[in-house]
mmCIF file of C-alpha atoms in Angstrom:
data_model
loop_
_atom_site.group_PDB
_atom_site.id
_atom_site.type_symbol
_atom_site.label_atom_id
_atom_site.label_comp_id
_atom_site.label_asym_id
_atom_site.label_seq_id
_atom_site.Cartn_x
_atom_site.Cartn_y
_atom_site.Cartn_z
ATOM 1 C CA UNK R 1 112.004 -81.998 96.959
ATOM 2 C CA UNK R 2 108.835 -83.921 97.307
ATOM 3 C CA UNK R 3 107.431 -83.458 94.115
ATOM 4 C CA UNK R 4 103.542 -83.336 93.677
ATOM 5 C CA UNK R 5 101.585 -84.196 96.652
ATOM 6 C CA UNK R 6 98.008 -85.363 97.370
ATOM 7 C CA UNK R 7 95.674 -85.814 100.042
ATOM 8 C CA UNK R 8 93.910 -87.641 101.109
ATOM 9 C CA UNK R 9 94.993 -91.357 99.511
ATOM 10 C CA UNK R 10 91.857 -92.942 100.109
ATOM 11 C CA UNK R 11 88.602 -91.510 100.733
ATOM 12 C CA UNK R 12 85.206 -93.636 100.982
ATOM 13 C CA UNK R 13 82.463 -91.026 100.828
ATOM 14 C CA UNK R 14 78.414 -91.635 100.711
ATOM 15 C CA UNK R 15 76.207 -90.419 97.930
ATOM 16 C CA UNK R 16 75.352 -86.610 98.665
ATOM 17 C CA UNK R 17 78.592 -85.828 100.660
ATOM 18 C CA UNK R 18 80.900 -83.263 99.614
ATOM 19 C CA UNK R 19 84.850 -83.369 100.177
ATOM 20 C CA UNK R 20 88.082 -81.796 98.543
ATOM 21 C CA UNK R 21 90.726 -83.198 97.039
ATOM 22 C CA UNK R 22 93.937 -81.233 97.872
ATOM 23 C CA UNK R 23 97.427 -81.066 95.815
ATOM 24 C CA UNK R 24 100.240 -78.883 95.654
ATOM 25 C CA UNK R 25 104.003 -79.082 94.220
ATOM 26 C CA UNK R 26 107.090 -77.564 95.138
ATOM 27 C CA UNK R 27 108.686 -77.883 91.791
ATOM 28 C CA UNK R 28 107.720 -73.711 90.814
ATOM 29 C CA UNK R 29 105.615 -75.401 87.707
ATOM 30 C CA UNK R 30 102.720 -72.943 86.187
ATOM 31 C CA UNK R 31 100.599 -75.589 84.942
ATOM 32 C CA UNK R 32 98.467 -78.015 87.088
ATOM 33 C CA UNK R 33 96.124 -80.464 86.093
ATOM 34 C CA UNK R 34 93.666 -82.599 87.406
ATOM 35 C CA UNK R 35 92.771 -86.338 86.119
ATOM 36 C CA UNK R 36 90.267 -89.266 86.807
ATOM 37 C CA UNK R 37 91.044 -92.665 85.618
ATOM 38 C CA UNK R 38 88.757 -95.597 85.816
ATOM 39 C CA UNK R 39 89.871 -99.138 86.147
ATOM 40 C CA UNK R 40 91.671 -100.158 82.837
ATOM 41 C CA UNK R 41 91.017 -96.782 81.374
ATOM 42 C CA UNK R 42 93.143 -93.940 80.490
ATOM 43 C CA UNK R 43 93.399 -90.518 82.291
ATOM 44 C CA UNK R 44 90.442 -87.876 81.280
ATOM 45 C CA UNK R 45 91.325 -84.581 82.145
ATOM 46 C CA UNK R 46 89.153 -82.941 84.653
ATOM 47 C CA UNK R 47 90.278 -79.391 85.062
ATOM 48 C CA UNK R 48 93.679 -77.686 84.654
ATOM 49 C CA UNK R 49 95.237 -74.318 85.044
ATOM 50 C CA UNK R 50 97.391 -72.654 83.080
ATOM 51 C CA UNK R 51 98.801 -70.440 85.332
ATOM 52 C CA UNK R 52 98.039 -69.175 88.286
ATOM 53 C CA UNK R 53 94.494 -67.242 88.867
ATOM 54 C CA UNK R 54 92.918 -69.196 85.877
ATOM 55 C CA UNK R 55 90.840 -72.375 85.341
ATOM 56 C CA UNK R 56 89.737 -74.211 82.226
ATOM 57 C CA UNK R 57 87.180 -77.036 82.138
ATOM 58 C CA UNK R 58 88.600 -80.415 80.514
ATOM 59 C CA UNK R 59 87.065 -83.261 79.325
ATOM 60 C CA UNK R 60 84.668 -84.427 82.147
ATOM 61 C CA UNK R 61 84.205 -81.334 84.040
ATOM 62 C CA UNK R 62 80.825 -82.321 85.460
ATOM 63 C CA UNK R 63 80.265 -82.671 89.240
ATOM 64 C CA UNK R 64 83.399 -81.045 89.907
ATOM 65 C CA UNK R 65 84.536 -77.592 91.003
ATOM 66 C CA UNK R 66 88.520 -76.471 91.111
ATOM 67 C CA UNK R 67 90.304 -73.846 93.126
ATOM 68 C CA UNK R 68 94.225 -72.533 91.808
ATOM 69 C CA UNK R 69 95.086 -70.935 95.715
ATOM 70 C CA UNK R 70 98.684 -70.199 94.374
ATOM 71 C CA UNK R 71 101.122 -71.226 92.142
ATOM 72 C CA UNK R 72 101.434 -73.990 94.621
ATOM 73 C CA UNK R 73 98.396 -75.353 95.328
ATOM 74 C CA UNK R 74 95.469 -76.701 93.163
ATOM 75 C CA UNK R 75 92.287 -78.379 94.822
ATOM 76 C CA UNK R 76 89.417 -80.293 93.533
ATOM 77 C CA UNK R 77 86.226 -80.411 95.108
ATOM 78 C CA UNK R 78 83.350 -82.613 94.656
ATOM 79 C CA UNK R 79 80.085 -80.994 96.073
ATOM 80 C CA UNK R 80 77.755 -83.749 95.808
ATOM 81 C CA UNK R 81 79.430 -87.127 95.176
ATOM 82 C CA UNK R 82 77.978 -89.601 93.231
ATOM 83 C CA UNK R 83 78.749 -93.365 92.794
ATOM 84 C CA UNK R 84 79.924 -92.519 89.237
ATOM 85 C CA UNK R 85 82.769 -90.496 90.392
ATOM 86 C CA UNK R 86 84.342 -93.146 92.011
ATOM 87 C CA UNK R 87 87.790 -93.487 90.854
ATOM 88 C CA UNK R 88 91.571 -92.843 90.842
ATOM 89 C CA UNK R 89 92.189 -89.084 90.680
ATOM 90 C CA UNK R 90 95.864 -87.552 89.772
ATOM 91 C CA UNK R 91 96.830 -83.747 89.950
ATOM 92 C CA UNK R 92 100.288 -83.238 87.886
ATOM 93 C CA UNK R 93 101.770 -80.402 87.007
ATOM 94 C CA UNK R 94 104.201 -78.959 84.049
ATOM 95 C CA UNK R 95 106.639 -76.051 82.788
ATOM 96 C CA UNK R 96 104.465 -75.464 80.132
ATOM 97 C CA UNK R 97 106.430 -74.440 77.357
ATOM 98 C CA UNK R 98 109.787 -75.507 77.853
ATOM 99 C CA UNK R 99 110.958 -78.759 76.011
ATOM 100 C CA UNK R 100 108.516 -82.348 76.220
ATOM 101 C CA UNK R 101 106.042 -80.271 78.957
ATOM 102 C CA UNK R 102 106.899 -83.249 81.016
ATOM 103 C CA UNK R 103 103.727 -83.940 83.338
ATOM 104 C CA UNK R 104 104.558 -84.884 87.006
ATOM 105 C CA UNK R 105 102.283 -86.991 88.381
ATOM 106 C CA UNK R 106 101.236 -87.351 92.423
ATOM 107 C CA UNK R 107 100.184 -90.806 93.785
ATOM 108 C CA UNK R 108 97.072 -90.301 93.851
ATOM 109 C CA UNK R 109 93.828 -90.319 95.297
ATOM 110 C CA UNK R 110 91.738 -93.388 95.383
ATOM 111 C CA UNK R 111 87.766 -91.980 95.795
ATOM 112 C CA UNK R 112 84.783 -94.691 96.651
ATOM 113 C CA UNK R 113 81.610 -92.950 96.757
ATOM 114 C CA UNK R 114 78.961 -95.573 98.369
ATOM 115 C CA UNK S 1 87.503 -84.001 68.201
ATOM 116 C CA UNK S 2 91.100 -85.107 69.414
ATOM 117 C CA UNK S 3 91.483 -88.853 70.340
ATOM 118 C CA UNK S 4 94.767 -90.851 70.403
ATOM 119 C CA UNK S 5 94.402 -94.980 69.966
ATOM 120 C CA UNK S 6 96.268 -97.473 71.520
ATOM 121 C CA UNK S 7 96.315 -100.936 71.402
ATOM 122 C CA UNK S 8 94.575 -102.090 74.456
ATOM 123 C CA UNK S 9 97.508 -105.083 75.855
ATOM 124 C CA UNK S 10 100.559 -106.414 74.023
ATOM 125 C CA UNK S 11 102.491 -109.718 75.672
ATOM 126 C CA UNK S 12 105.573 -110.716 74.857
ATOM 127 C CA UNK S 13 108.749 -112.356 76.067
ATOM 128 C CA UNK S 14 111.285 -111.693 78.545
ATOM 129 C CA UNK S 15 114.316 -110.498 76.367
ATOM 130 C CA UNK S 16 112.157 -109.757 73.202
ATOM 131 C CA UNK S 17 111.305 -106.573 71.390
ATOM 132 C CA UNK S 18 107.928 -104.985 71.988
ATOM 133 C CA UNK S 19 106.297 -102.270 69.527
ATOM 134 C CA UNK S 20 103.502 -100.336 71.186
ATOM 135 C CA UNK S 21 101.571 -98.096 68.475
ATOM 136 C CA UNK S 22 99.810 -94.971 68.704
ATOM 137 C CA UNK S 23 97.562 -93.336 66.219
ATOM 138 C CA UNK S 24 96.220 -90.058 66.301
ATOM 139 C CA UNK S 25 93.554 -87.425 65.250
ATOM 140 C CA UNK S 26 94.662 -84.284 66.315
ATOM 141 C CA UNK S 27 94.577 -80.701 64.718
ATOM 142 C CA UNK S 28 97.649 -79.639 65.982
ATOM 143 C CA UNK S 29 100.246 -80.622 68.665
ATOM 144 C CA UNK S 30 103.745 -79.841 69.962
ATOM 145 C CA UNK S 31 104.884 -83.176 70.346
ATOM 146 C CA UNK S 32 104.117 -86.940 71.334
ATOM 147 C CA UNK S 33 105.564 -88.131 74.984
ATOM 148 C CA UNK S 34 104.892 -91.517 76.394
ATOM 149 C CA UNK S 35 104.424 -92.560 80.161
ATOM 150 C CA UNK S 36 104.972 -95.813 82.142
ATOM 151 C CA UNK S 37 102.117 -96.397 84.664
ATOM 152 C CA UNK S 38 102.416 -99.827 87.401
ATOM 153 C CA UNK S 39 100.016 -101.015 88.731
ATOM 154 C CA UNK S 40 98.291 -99.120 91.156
ATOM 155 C CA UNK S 41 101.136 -96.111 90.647
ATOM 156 C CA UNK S 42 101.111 -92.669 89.127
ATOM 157 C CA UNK S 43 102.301 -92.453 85.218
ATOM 158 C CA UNK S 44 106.133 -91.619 84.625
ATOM 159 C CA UNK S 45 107.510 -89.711 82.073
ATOM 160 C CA UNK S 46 109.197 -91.856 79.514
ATOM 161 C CA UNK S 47 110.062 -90.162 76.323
ATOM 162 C CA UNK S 48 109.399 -87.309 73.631
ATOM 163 C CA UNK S 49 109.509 -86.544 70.467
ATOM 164 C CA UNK S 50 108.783 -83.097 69.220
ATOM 165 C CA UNK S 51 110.322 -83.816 66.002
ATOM 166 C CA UNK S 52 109.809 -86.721 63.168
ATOM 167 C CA UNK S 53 112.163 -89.777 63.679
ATOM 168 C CA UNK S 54 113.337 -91.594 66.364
ATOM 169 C CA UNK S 55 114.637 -90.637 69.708
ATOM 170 C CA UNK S 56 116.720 -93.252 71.962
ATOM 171 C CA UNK S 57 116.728 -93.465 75.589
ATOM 172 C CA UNK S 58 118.178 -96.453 76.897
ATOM 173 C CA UNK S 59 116.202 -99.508 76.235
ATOM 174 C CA UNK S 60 113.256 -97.271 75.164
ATOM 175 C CA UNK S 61 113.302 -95.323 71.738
ATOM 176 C CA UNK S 62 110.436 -93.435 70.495
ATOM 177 C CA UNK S 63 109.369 -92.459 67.083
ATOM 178 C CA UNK S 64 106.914 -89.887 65.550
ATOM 179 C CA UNK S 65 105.769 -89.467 62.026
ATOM 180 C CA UNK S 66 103.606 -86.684 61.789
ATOM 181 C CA UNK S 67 102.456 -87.072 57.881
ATOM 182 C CA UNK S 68 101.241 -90.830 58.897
ATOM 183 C CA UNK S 69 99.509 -89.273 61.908
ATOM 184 C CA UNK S 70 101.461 -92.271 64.185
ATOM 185 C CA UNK S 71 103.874 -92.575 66.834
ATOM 186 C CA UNK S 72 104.986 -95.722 68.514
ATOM 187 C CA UNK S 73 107.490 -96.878 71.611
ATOM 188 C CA UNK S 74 110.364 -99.292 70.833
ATOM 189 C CA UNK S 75 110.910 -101.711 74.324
ATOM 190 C CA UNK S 76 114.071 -103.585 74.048
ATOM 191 C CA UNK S 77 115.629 -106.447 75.863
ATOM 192 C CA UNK S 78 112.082 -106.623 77.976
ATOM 193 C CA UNK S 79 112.308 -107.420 81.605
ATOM 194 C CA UNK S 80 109.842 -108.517 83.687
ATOM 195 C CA UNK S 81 109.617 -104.670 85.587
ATOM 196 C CA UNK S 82 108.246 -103.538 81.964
ATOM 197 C CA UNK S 83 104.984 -104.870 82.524
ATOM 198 C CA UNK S 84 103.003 -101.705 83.246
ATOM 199 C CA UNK S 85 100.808 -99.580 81.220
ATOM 200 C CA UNK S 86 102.088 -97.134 78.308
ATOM 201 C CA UNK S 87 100.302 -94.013 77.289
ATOM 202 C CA UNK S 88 100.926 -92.264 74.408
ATOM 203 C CA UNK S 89 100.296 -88.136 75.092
ATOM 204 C CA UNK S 90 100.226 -84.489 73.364
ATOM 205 C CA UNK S 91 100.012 -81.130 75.064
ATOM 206 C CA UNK S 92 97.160 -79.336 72.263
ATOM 207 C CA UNK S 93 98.266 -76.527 70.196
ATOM 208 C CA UNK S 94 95.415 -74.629 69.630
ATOM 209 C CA UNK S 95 96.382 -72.241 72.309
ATOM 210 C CA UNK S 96 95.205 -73.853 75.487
ATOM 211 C CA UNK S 97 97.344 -75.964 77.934
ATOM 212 C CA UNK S 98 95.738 -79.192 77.758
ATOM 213 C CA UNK S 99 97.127 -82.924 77.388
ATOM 214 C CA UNK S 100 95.355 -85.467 75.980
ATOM 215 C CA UNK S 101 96.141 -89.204 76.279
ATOM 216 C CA UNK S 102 95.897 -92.041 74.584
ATOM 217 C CA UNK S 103 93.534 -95.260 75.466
ATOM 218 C CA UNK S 104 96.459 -96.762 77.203
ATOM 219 C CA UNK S 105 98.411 -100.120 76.184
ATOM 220 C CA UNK S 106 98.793 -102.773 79.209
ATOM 221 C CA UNK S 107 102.007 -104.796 78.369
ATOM 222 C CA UNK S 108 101.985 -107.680 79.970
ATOM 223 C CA UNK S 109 106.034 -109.635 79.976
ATOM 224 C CA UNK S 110 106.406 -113.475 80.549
ATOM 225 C CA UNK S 111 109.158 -115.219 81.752
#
């Protein structure tokens, strides 16, 4: 059981470059959730889904583009990265609905964008 | 809009007892969790509490009043492997799916 799952870990990218941010969990979850978090700051919700076949903007949406493939898989994708979206990015994902909603976390991605 | 405040660091003791606060403006919610973050790692669940009063895990209890708008984490009998960030946390109830943490406390524990 692995859990939630990210690639890449790090990532330097240029200004102007695109590149997708990939994350999937074996766990059979319907909800998955993507998160930046700055240095010292708290997580701000990018995108989640629900369930599988829907999306729902978060918090700081902006710059940012998410595909759910399956129940499985979640991606992010940043089409035109700019130095203010360098940061730490989590996916989790939760069995919405039962009990605390308990949100696992992956490691993470750590994104520079130059 | 929705916005849960934490203190921003607490220090304290090894072997002491450490009160982390959170206060919240919220229109509805299921319940409050909490998560452990280390440096440089991915936040862990911790604790819930869907109802008023206090729940107990371990060294860790948690407590929710929902008429004072206010939750807070109890850390007992600190250790040094407590230093981390806490975050307070709700899943919304106004019929989406979304969680919403707090500003984060960074706890820092001295021998």
């Amino acid at each position: 059981n692995a859990g939630v799952t990210q690639t890449p870990k790090f990532q330097v990218l240029k200004t102007g470059q695109s590149m997708t941010l990939q994350c999937a969990q074996d766990m059979n979850h319907n909800s998955m959730y993507w998160y930046r978090q700055d240095p010292g700051m708290g997580l701000r919700l990018i995108y989640y889904s629900a369930s599988e076949g829907t999306t729902d903007k978060g918090e700081v949406p902006n710059g940012y583009n998410v595909s759910r493939l399956n129940k499985r898989e979640f991606s992010l994708r940043l089409e035109s990265a700019a130095p203010s979206q360098t940061s730490v990015y989590f996916c989790a994902s939760s069995e919405t609905g039962q009990g605390p909603d308990t949100q696992y976390f992956g490691p993470g991605t750590r994104l520079t964008v130059l | 809009g929705q916005s849960l405040e934490q203190p921003s660091e607490v220090t304290a003791v090894e072997g002491a007892i450490v009160q982390i606060n959170c206060t919240y403006q919220t229109s509805g919610f299921y319940g409050l969790s909490w998560y452990q973050q280390h440096d440089g790692g991915a936040p862990t669940f911790l604790s819930y509490n869907a109802l008023d009063g206090l729940e107990e895990t371990g060294r860790f209890s948690s407590f929710l009043s929902r008429s004072d708008s206010y939750g807070y984490l109890l850390l007992q009998e600190l250790q040094m492997k407590d230093s981390a960030s806490y975050f307070c946390a709700v899943r919304d109830q106004s019929g989406t799916y979304k969680y919403i943490f707090g500003t984060g406390t960074r706890l820092k524990v001295l021998a």
